[in-house]
PDB file of C-alpha atoms in Angstrom:
ATOM      1  CA  MET X   1     -44.238  92.305  36.329  1.00  0.00           C
ATOM      2  CA  ASP X   2     -47.910  93.238  35.369  1.00  0.00           C
ATOM      3  CA  GLU X   3     -46.398  93.446  32.044  1.00  0.00           C
ATOM      4  CA  GLN X   4     -44.818  90.052  31.969  1.00  0.00           C
ATOM      5  CA  LYS X   5     -48.686  88.492  33.668  1.00  0.00           C
ATOM      6  CA  ASN X   6     -50.317  90.840  30.840  1.00  0.00           C
ATOM      7  CA  MET X   7     -48.145  89.228  27.793  1.00  0.00           C
ATOM      8  CA  THR X   8     -50.439  87.455  25.515  1.00  0.00           C
ATOM      9  CA  PRO X   9     -48.687  83.970  23.918  1.00  0.00           C
ATOM     10  CA  GLN X  10     -47.440  85.639  21.116  1.00  0.00           C
ATOM     11  CA  GLU X  11     -45.171  87.762  23.015  1.00  0.00           C
ATOM     12  CA  GLY X  12     -43.333  85.961  26.256  1.00  0.00           C
ATOM     13  CA  TYR X  13     -43.572  82.197  24.519  1.00  0.00           C
ATOM     14  CA  GLN X  14     -43.096  80.013  21.477  1.00  0.00           C
ATOM     15  CA  THR X  15     -46.110  77.990  19.155  1.00  0.00           C
ATOM     16  CA  THR X  16     -45.317  74.049  18.789  1.00  0.00           C
ATOM     17  CA  GLU X  17     -45.521  75.848  15.030  1.00  0.00           C
ATOM     18  CA  GLU X  18     -42.710  77.911  15.417  1.00  0.00           C
ATOM     19  CA  LEU X  19     -40.767  75.152  17.420  1.00  0.00           C
ATOM     20  CA  LEU X  20     -41.005  73.479  14.468  1.00  0.00           C
ATOM     21  CA  GLU X  21     -40.268  75.722  12.336  1.00  0.00           C
ATOM     22  CA  ASN X  22     -36.670  77.102  14.515  1.00  0.00           C
ATOM     23  CA  GLU X  23     -36.170  72.648  14.915  1.00  0.00           C
ATOM     24  CA  THR X  24     -37.161  72.558  11.163  1.00  0.00           C
ATOM     25  CA  ASN X  25     -34.430  75.541   9.867  1.00  0.00           C
ATOM     26  CA  ASP X  26     -31.304  73.261  12.118  1.00  0.00           C
ATOM     27  CA  ASP X  27     -32.285  69.992   9.719  1.00  0.00           C
ATOM     28  CA  LEU X  28     -29.590  69.214   7.421  1.00  0.00           C
ATOM     29  CA  THR X  29     -29.688  70.436   3.287  1.00  0.00           C
ATOM     30  CA  ASP X  30     -30.296  68.003   1.115  1.00  0.00           C
ATOM     31  CA  ALA X  31     -26.331  67.489  -0.547  1.00  0.00           C
ATOM     32  CA  GLU X  32     -25.612  67.186   3.405  1.00  0.00           C
ATOM     33  CA  TYR X  33     -28.649  64.356   4.175  1.00  0.00           C
ATOM     34  CA  GLN X  34     -27.742  62.499   1.085  1.00  0.00           C
ATOM     35  CA  ALA X  35     -24.029  62.822   2.595  1.00  0.00           C
ATOM     36  CA  ALA X  36     -24.520  61.588   5.278  1.00  0.00           C
ATOM     37  CA  GLN X  37     -26.547  58.733   3.875  1.00  0.00           C
ATOM     38  CA  ALA X  38     -23.904  57.909   1.633  1.00  0.00           C
ATOM     39  CA  TYR X  39     -21.748  57.062   5.195  1.00  0.00           C
ATOM     40  CA  THR X  40     -24.031  55.355   6.689  1.00  0.00           C
ATOM     41  CA  GLU X  41     -24.813  53.131   3.216  1.00  0.00           C
ATOM     42  CA  THR X  42     -20.721  52.456   3.223  1.00  0.00           C
ATOM     43  CA  ILE X  43     -20.603  51.357   6.964  1.00  0.00           C
ATOM     44  CA  ARG X  44     -23.706  48.958   7.097  1.00  0.00           C
ATOM     45  CA  SER X  45     -21.439  47.619   3.606  1.00  0.00           C
ATOM     46  CA  VAL X  46     -18.007  47.436   6.073  1.00  0.00           C
ATOM     47  CA  ILE X  47     -19.826  46.058   8.047  1.00  0.00           C
ATOM     48  CA  GLU X  48     -22.437  43.516   6.481  1.00  0.00           C
ATOM     49  CA  LYS X  49     -18.703  42.038   4.835  1.00  0.00           C
ATOM     50  CA  GLU X  50     -16.815  42.261   7.750  1.00  0.00           C
ATOM     51  CA  ASN X  51     -19.872  39.934   8.773  1.00  0.00           C
ATOM     52  CA  GLU X  52     -20.138  37.327   5.560  1.00  0.00           C
ATOM     53  CA  LYS X  53     -16.001  37.659   6.410  1.00  0.00           C
ATOM     54  CA  GLU X  54     -16.780  36.172   9.745  1.00  0.00           C
ATOM     55  CA  SER X  55     -19.194  33.600   8.674  1.00  0.00           C
ATOM     56  CA  TRP X  56     -16.627  32.474   6.324  1.00  0.00           C
ATOM     57  CA  LEU X  57     -13.783  32.476   8.581  1.00  0.00           C
ATOM     58  CA  LYS X  58     -15.582  30.306  10.484  1.00  0.00           C
ATOM     59  CA  GLU X  59     -17.392  28.045   8.423  1.00  0.00           C
ATOM     60  CA  LEU X  60     -13.731  27.228   6.861  1.00  0.00           C
ATOM     61  CA  TYR X  61     -12.339  26.732  10.670  1.00  0.00           C
ATOM     62  CA  GLU X  62     -15.244  24.115  10.966  1.00  0.00           C
ATOM     63  CA  TRP X  63     -14.628  22.102   7.706  1.00  0.00           C
ATOM     64  CA  VAL X  64     -11.072  21.593   8.990  1.00  0.00           C
ATOM     65  CA  GLN X  65     -12.270  20.337  12.297  1.00  0.00           C
ATOM     66  CA  ALA X  66     -13.832  18.859  10.607  1.00  0.00           C
ATOM     67  CA  ILE X  67     -11.823  17.041   8.711  1.00  0.00           C
ATOM     68  CA  ALA X  68      -8.819  17.482  11.092  1.00  0.00           C
ATOM     69  CA  VAL X  69     -11.733  14.359  13.223  1.00  0.00           C
ATOM     70  CA  ALA X  70     -12.063  12.606   9.896  1.00  0.00           C
ATOM     71  CA  VAL X  71      -8.041  12.376   9.127  1.00  0.00           C
ATOM     72  CA  VAL X  72      -7.285  11.348  13.059  1.00  0.00           C
ATOM     73  CA  LEU X  73     -10.607   8.729  13.112  1.00  0.00           C
ATOM     74  CA  ALA X  74      -9.164   7.420   9.840  1.00  0.00           C
ATOM     75  CA  LEU X  75      -5.806   7.505  11.065  1.00  0.00           C
ATOM     76  CA  LEU X  76      -6.621   5.179  14.625  1.00  0.00           C
ATOM     77  CA  ILE X  77      -9.261   3.228  12.852  1.00  0.00           C
ATOM     78  CA  ASN X  78      -5.980   2.402  10.752  1.00  0.00           C
ATOM     79  CA  GLN X  79      -3.724   1.538  13.559  1.00  0.00           C
ATOM     80  CA  PHE X  80      -6.193  -0.545  15.900  1.00  0.00           C
ATOM     81  CA  ILE X  81      -9.670  -1.314  14.063  1.00  0.00           C
ATOM     82  CA  PHE X  82      -9.035  -2.913  10.094  1.00  0.00           C
ATOM     83  CA  ALA X  83      -7.684  -2.133   7.396  1.00  0.00           C
ATOM     84  CA  MET X  84      -7.319  -2.576   3.168  1.00  0.00           C
ATOM     85  CA  VAL X  85      -4.088  -4.310   1.920  1.00  0.00           C
ATOM     86  CA  GLN X  86      -3.426  -5.696  -1.304  1.00  0.00           C
ATOM     87  CA  VAL X  87      -2.225  -9.563  -1.763  1.00  0.00           C
ATOM     88  CA  SER X  88       0.998  -9.306  -3.847  1.00  0.00           C
ATOM     89  CA  GLY X  89       2.556 -12.622  -5.717  1.00  0.00           C
ATOM     90  CA  SER X  90       0.813 -16.000  -5.712  1.00  0.00           C
ATOM     91  CA  SER X  91       1.696 -17.506  -2.254  1.00  0.00           C
ATOM     92  CA  MET X  92      -1.862 -18.308  -1.072  1.00  0.00           C
ATOM     93  CA  VAL X  93      -3.114 -19.225  -4.356  1.00  0.00           C
ATOM     94  CA  PRO X  94      -5.635 -21.003  -4.744  1.00  0.00           C
ATOM     95  CA  THR X  95      -7.496 -19.012  -1.578  1.00  0.00           C
ATOM     96  CA  LEU X  96      -6.052 -15.144  -2.546  1.00  0.00           C
ATOM     97  CA  HIS X  97      -4.683 -14.290  -6.102  1.00  0.00           C
ATOM     98  CA  ASP X  98      -2.368 -11.559  -7.178  1.00  0.00           C
ATOM     99  CA  LYS X  99      -3.936  -8.105  -6.700  1.00  0.00           C
ATOM    100  CA  GLU X 100      -7.046  -8.968  -5.012  1.00  0.00           C
ATOM    101  CA  ARG X 101      -7.495  -5.917  -1.443  1.00  0.00           C
ATOM    102  CA  LEU X 102      -8.402  -7.767   1.647  1.00  0.00           C
ATOM    103  CA  VAL X 103     -10.046  -6.134   5.200  1.00  0.00           C
ATOM    104  CA  ILE X 104      -7.780  -6.781   7.487  1.00  0.00           C
ATOM    105  CA  THR X 105      -8.658  -7.069  11.362  1.00  0.00           C
ATOM    106  CA  LYS X 106      -6.908  -6.179  14.019  1.00  0.00           C
ATOM    107  CA  LEU X 107      -8.373  -5.412  17.412  1.00  0.00           C
ATOM    108  CA  PHE X 108      -8.456  -7.765  20.107  1.00  0.00           C
ATOM    109  CA  TYR X 109      -7.342 -10.002  17.276  1.00  0.00           C
ATOM    110  CA  THR X 110      -5.431 -13.544  18.889  1.00  0.00           C
ATOM    111  CA  PRO X 111      -4.002 -15.517  16.261  1.00  0.00           C
ATOM    112  CA  LYS X 112      -6.008 -19.485  15.977  1.00  0.00           C
ATOM    113  CA  GLU X 113      -5.845 -22.212  13.429  1.00  0.00           C
ATOM    114  CA  LYS X 114      -5.908 -21.968   9.605  1.00  0.00           C
ATOM    115  CA  ASP X 115      -6.551 -18.007  10.365  1.00  0.00           C
ATOM    116  CA  ILE X 116      -5.343 -15.902   6.911  1.00  0.00           C
ATOM    117  CA  VAL X 117      -2.593 -13.284   9.060  1.00  0.00           C
ATOM    118  CA  VAL X 118      -0.973 -10.218   7.310  1.00  0.00           C
ATOM    119  CA  VAL X 119       2.124 -10.309   9.574  1.00  0.00           C
ATOM    120  CA  LYS X 120       5.859  -8.378   8.946  1.00  0.00           C
ATOM    121  CA  SER X 121       8.729 -10.729   8.057  1.00  0.00           C
ATOM    122  CA  HIS X 122      12.012  -9.162   8.727  1.00  0.00           C
ATOM    123  CA  ALA X 123      13.998 -10.884   6.743  1.00  0.00           C
ATOM    124  CA  LEU X 124      12.728 -10.221   3.870  1.00  0.00           C
ATOM    125  CA  GLY X 125      11.978  -6.487   5.161  1.00  0.00           C
ATOM    126  CA  LYS X 126       7.985  -6.539   4.286  1.00  0.00           C
ATOM    127  CA  HIS X 127       4.138  -7.619   5.100  1.00  0.00           C
ATOM    128  CA  ILE X 128       3.564 -11.093   3.704  1.00  0.00           C
ATOM    129  CA  ILE X 129       0.153 -13.264   3.674  1.00  0.00           C
ATOM    130  CA  LYS X 130      -0.253 -16.140   5.491  1.00  0.00           C
ATOM    131  CA  ARG X 131      -1.754 -18.874   7.115  1.00  0.00           C
ATOM    132  CA  VAL X 132      -1.778 -19.819  10.339  1.00  0.00           C
ATOM    133  CA  ILE X 133      -1.106 -23.200  11.357  1.00  0.00           C
ATOM    134  CA  ALA X 134       0.349 -24.168  14.451  1.00  0.00           C
ATOM    135  CA  VAL X 135      -0.277 -21.395  17.763  1.00  0.00           C
ATOM    136  CA  PRO X 136       1.446 -21.645  21.216  1.00  0.00           C
ATOM    137  CA  GLY X 137       2.055 -25.174  22.952  1.00  0.00           C
ATOM    138  CA  ASP X 138       1.665 -27.381  19.473  1.00  0.00           C
ATOM    139  CA  THR X 139       3.320 -29.744  18.075  1.00  0.00           C
ATOM    140  CA  ILE X 140       4.400 -29.367  14.569  1.00  0.00           C
ATOM    141  CA  ASP X 141       5.575 -32.497  12.246  1.00  0.00           C
ATOM    142  CA  ILE X 142       5.580 -32.588   8.119  1.00  0.00           C
ATOM    143  CA  HIS X 143       5.487 -36.114   7.095  1.00  0.00           C
ATOM    144  CA  PRO X 144       8.797 -35.960   4.177  1.00  0.00           C
ATOM    145  CA  GLU X 145       7.179 -38.548   2.214  1.00  0.00           C
ATOM    146  CA  THR X 146       3.403 -37.705   1.966  1.00  0.00           C
ATOM    147  CA  GLY X 147       3.997 -33.812   2.592  1.00  0.00           C
ATOM    148  CA  ASP X 148       0.942 -34.211   4.889  1.00  0.00           C
ATOM    149  CA  VAL X 149       0.942 -31.522   8.003  1.00  0.00           C
ATOM    150  CA  LEU X 150       0.569 -32.709  11.480  1.00  0.00           C
ATOM    151  CA  VAL X 151      -0.305 -30.559  14.347  1.00  0.00           C
ATOM    152  CA  ASN X 152       0.008 -32.551  17.454  1.00  0.00           C
ATOM    153  CA  GLY X 153      -0.090 -35.581  15.988  1.00  0.00           C
ATOM    154  CA  GLU X 154      -3.209 -35.371  13.634  1.00  0.00           C
ATOM    155  CA  VAL X 155      -2.688 -34.521  10.357  1.00  0.00           C
ATOM    156  CA  GLN X 156      -4.826 -32.186   9.223  1.00  0.00           C
ATOM    157  CA  ASN X 157      -7.418 -32.077   6.329  1.00  0.00           C
ATOM    158  CA  GLU X 158      -6.241 -29.349   4.235  1.00  0.00           C
ATOM    159  CA  PRO X 159      -9.349 -28.271   1.530  1.00  0.00           C
ATOM    160  CA  TYR X 160      -7.770 -24.677   1.295  1.00  0.00           C
ATOM    161  CA  ILE X 161      -4.085 -25.441  -0.496  1.00  0.00           C
ATOM    162  CA  LYS X 162      -3.119 -25.802  -4.234  1.00  0.00           C
ATOM    163  CA  GLU X 163      -0.937 -29.201  -3.624  1.00  0.00           C
ATOM    164  CA  LYS X 164       0.798 -30.600  -0.908  1.00  0.00           C
ATOM    165  CA  LEU X 165       4.085 -29.699   0.452  1.00  0.00           C
ATOM    166  CA  ARG X 166       7.786 -31.243  -1.479  1.00  0.00           C
ATOM    167  CA  SER X 167       9.877 -29.810   1.136  1.00  0.00           C
ATOM    168  CA  ALA X 168       9.520 -28.907   5.248  1.00  0.00           C
ATOM    169  CA  GLY X 169      12.233 -26.145   4.053  1.00  0.00           C
ATOM    170  CA  HIS X 170      15.986 -25.398   6.251  1.00  0.00           C
ATOM    171  CA  ALA X 171      14.670 -23.053   9.319  1.00  0.00           C
ATOM    172  CA  LEU X 172      13.395 -25.715  11.406  1.00  0.00           C
ATOM    173  CA  GLU X 173      13.811 -28.704  12.822  1.00  0.00           C
ATOM    174  CA  TYR X 174      10.499 -31.435  13.134  1.00  0.00           C
ATOM    175  CA  PRO X 175       8.710 -32.230  15.314  1.00  0.00           C
ATOM    176  CA  LEU X 176       8.272 -28.795  16.068  1.00  0.00           C
ATOM    177  CA  GLU X 177       6.778 -27.410  19.829  1.00  0.00           C
ATOM    178  CA  VAL X 178       5.551 -23.896  18.905  1.00  0.00           C
ATOM    179  CA  PRO X 179       6.457 -21.924  21.962  1.00  0.00           C
ATOM    180  CA  GLU X 180       4.400 -19.240  24.167  1.00  0.00           C
ATOM    181  CA  GLY X 181       4.201 -16.078  22.115  1.00  0.00           C
ATOM    182  CA  TYR X 182       5.074 -17.776  18.130  1.00  0.00           C
ATOM    183  CA  ILE X 183       2.806 -19.141  15.640  1.00  0.00           C
ATOM    184  CA  PHE X 184       3.971 -21.648  12.924  1.00  0.00           C
ATOM    185  CA  VAL X 185       2.314 -19.881   9.196  1.00  0.00           C
ATOM    186  CA  MET X 186       2.521 -21.415   5.156  1.00  0.00           C
ATOM    187  CA  GLY X 187       1.272 -19.757   2.641  1.00  0.00           C
ATOM    188  CA  ASP X 188      -1.829 -22.027   1.041  1.00  0.00           C
ATOM    189  CA  ASN X 189       0.772 -22.157  -2.463  1.00  0.00           C
ATOM    190  CA  ARG X 190       2.693 -25.020  -0.555  1.00  0.00           C
ATOM    191  CA  ASN X 191       5.629 -24.874  -3.090  1.00  0.00           C
ATOM    192  CA  ASN X 192       5.718 -21.400  -4.046  1.00  0.00           C
ATOM    193  CA  SER X 193       5.986 -19.785  -0.559  1.00  0.00           C
ATOM    194  CA  GLN X 194       8.415 -18.256   1.640  1.00  0.00           C
ATOM    195  CA  ASP X 195       6.971 -19.410   5.584  1.00  0.00           C
ATOM    196  CA  SER X 196       7.638 -20.446   8.413  1.00  0.00           C
ATOM    197  CA  ARG X 197       9.838 -23.587   6.931  1.00  0.00           C
ATOM    198  CA  THR X 198      12.345 -20.503   5.253  1.00  0.00           C
ATOM    199  CA  LEU X 199      11.385 -17.594   7.687  1.00  0.00           C
ATOM    200  CA  GLY X 200      10.476 -19.575  10.826  1.00  0.00           C
ATOM    201  CA  LEU X 201       8.243 -18.884  13.931  1.00  0.00           C
ATOM    202  CA  ILE X 202       7.167 -15.273  13.694  1.00  0.00           C
ATOM    203  CA  SER X 203       6.242 -12.976  16.614  1.00  0.00           C
ATOM    204  CA  TYR X 204       2.827 -12.177  18.354  1.00  0.00           C
ATOM    205  CA  GLN X 205       4.543  -8.880  18.133  1.00  0.00           C
ATOM    206  CA  ASP X 206       4.345  -9.335  14.530  1.00  0.00           C
ATOM    207  CA  VAL X 207       1.099 -10.572  13.584  1.00  0.00           C
ATOM    208  CA  VAL X 208      -0.695  -7.144  12.147  1.00  0.00           C
ATOM    209  CA  GLY X 209      -4.387  -8.814  11.656  1.00  0.00           C
ATOM    210  CA  ARG X 210      -6.361 -11.461  10.032  1.00  0.00           C
ATOM    211  CA  ALA X 211      -7.981 -11.160   6.990  1.00  0.00           C
ATOM    212  CA  ALA X 212     -11.191 -11.258   7.783  1.00  0.00           C
ATOM    213  CA  LEU X 213     -12.952 -10.369   3.719  1.00  0.00           C
ATOM    214  CA  ARG X 214     -12.083  -9.907   0.453  1.00  0.00           C
ATOM    215  CA  VAL X 215     -13.493  -6.230  -1.387  1.00  0.00           C
ATOM    216  CA  THR X 216     -12.295  -6.425  -4.899  1.00  0.00           C
ATOM    217  CA  PRO X 217     -12.677  -8.353  -7.949  1.00  0.00           C
ATOM    218  CA  PHE X 218     -16.664  -7.817  -6.872  1.00  0.00           C
ATOM    219  CA  SER X 219     -17.232 -10.783  -8.149  1.00  0.00           C
ATOM    220  CA  SER X 220     -15.381 -12.854  -5.545  1.00  0.00           C
ATOM    221  CA  PHE X 221     -16.178 -10.406  -2.938  1.00  0.00           C
ATOM    222  CA  GLY X 222     -16.797 -12.566   0.646  1.00  0.00           C
ATOM    223  CA  THR X 223     -15.504 -14.211   2.890  1.00  0.00           C
ATOM    224  CA  LEU X 224     -12.159 -15.806   3.317  1.00  0.00           C
ATOM    225  CA  TYR X 225     -13.063 -19.202   4.954  1.00  0.00           C
ATOM    226  CA  LYS X 226     -16.204 -20.534   2.757  1.00  0.00           C
ATOM    227  CA  ASN X 227     -14.076 -23.800   1.684  1.00  0.00           C
ATOM    228  CA  LEU X 228     -13.269 -24.387   5.860  1.00  0.00           C
ATOM    229  CA  GLU X 229     -17.017 -24.144   6.184  1.00  0.00           C
ATOM    230  CA  GLN X 230     -17.560 -26.650   4.025  1.00  0.00           C
ATOM    231  CA  ALA X 231     -14.935 -29.279   4.821  1.00  0.00           C
ATOM    232  CA  GLU X 232     -16.519 -29.034   8.440  1.00  0.00           C
TER     233      GLU X 232
END
């Protein structure tokens, strides 16, 4: 015991310098240190690449999601709100001409007299563009000599037609009261149009929408009802 009490710090304990020296002796060699650094860099590089991959996949997913939403919205808009159509043929001259593009509205649409509408013709197996002449409850008649169109006994003012019709067709007998759920349509080019005179009445269920705007050609861009507004 006495010997231990009389031990100097150098004999019984290690100084701070000695502890640091011993710890230094346990450090990695330069080669081992470089190998450890290289391994660390490799791990860091792998992690960064994985993060970049995850970021790229996340961005791709967001793009796919955005495109999917846009497509769904476009389909819904086209199905229920409005759509773009192209005129085919000359049955609506002089109001519309072949290959013109129109915007049609669909949402909450109820056909009205003198509206231009796109309808599905089962007889022709295609969509056609015509003008509404009479709606449910109206009585339509066609004067056999003058070619005038009468709705509820009144001769119609039709500034939009190319010329008065020469034939009342063979599908219907006049005067005719339009029943509920149907419309009577004709083309503005009366003598070069297949319409209700030959195809019969059009069901509300076959009305696609109302032509609201001409988009092309750009020189004719605008509403389709200027002649009616001027006539009024």
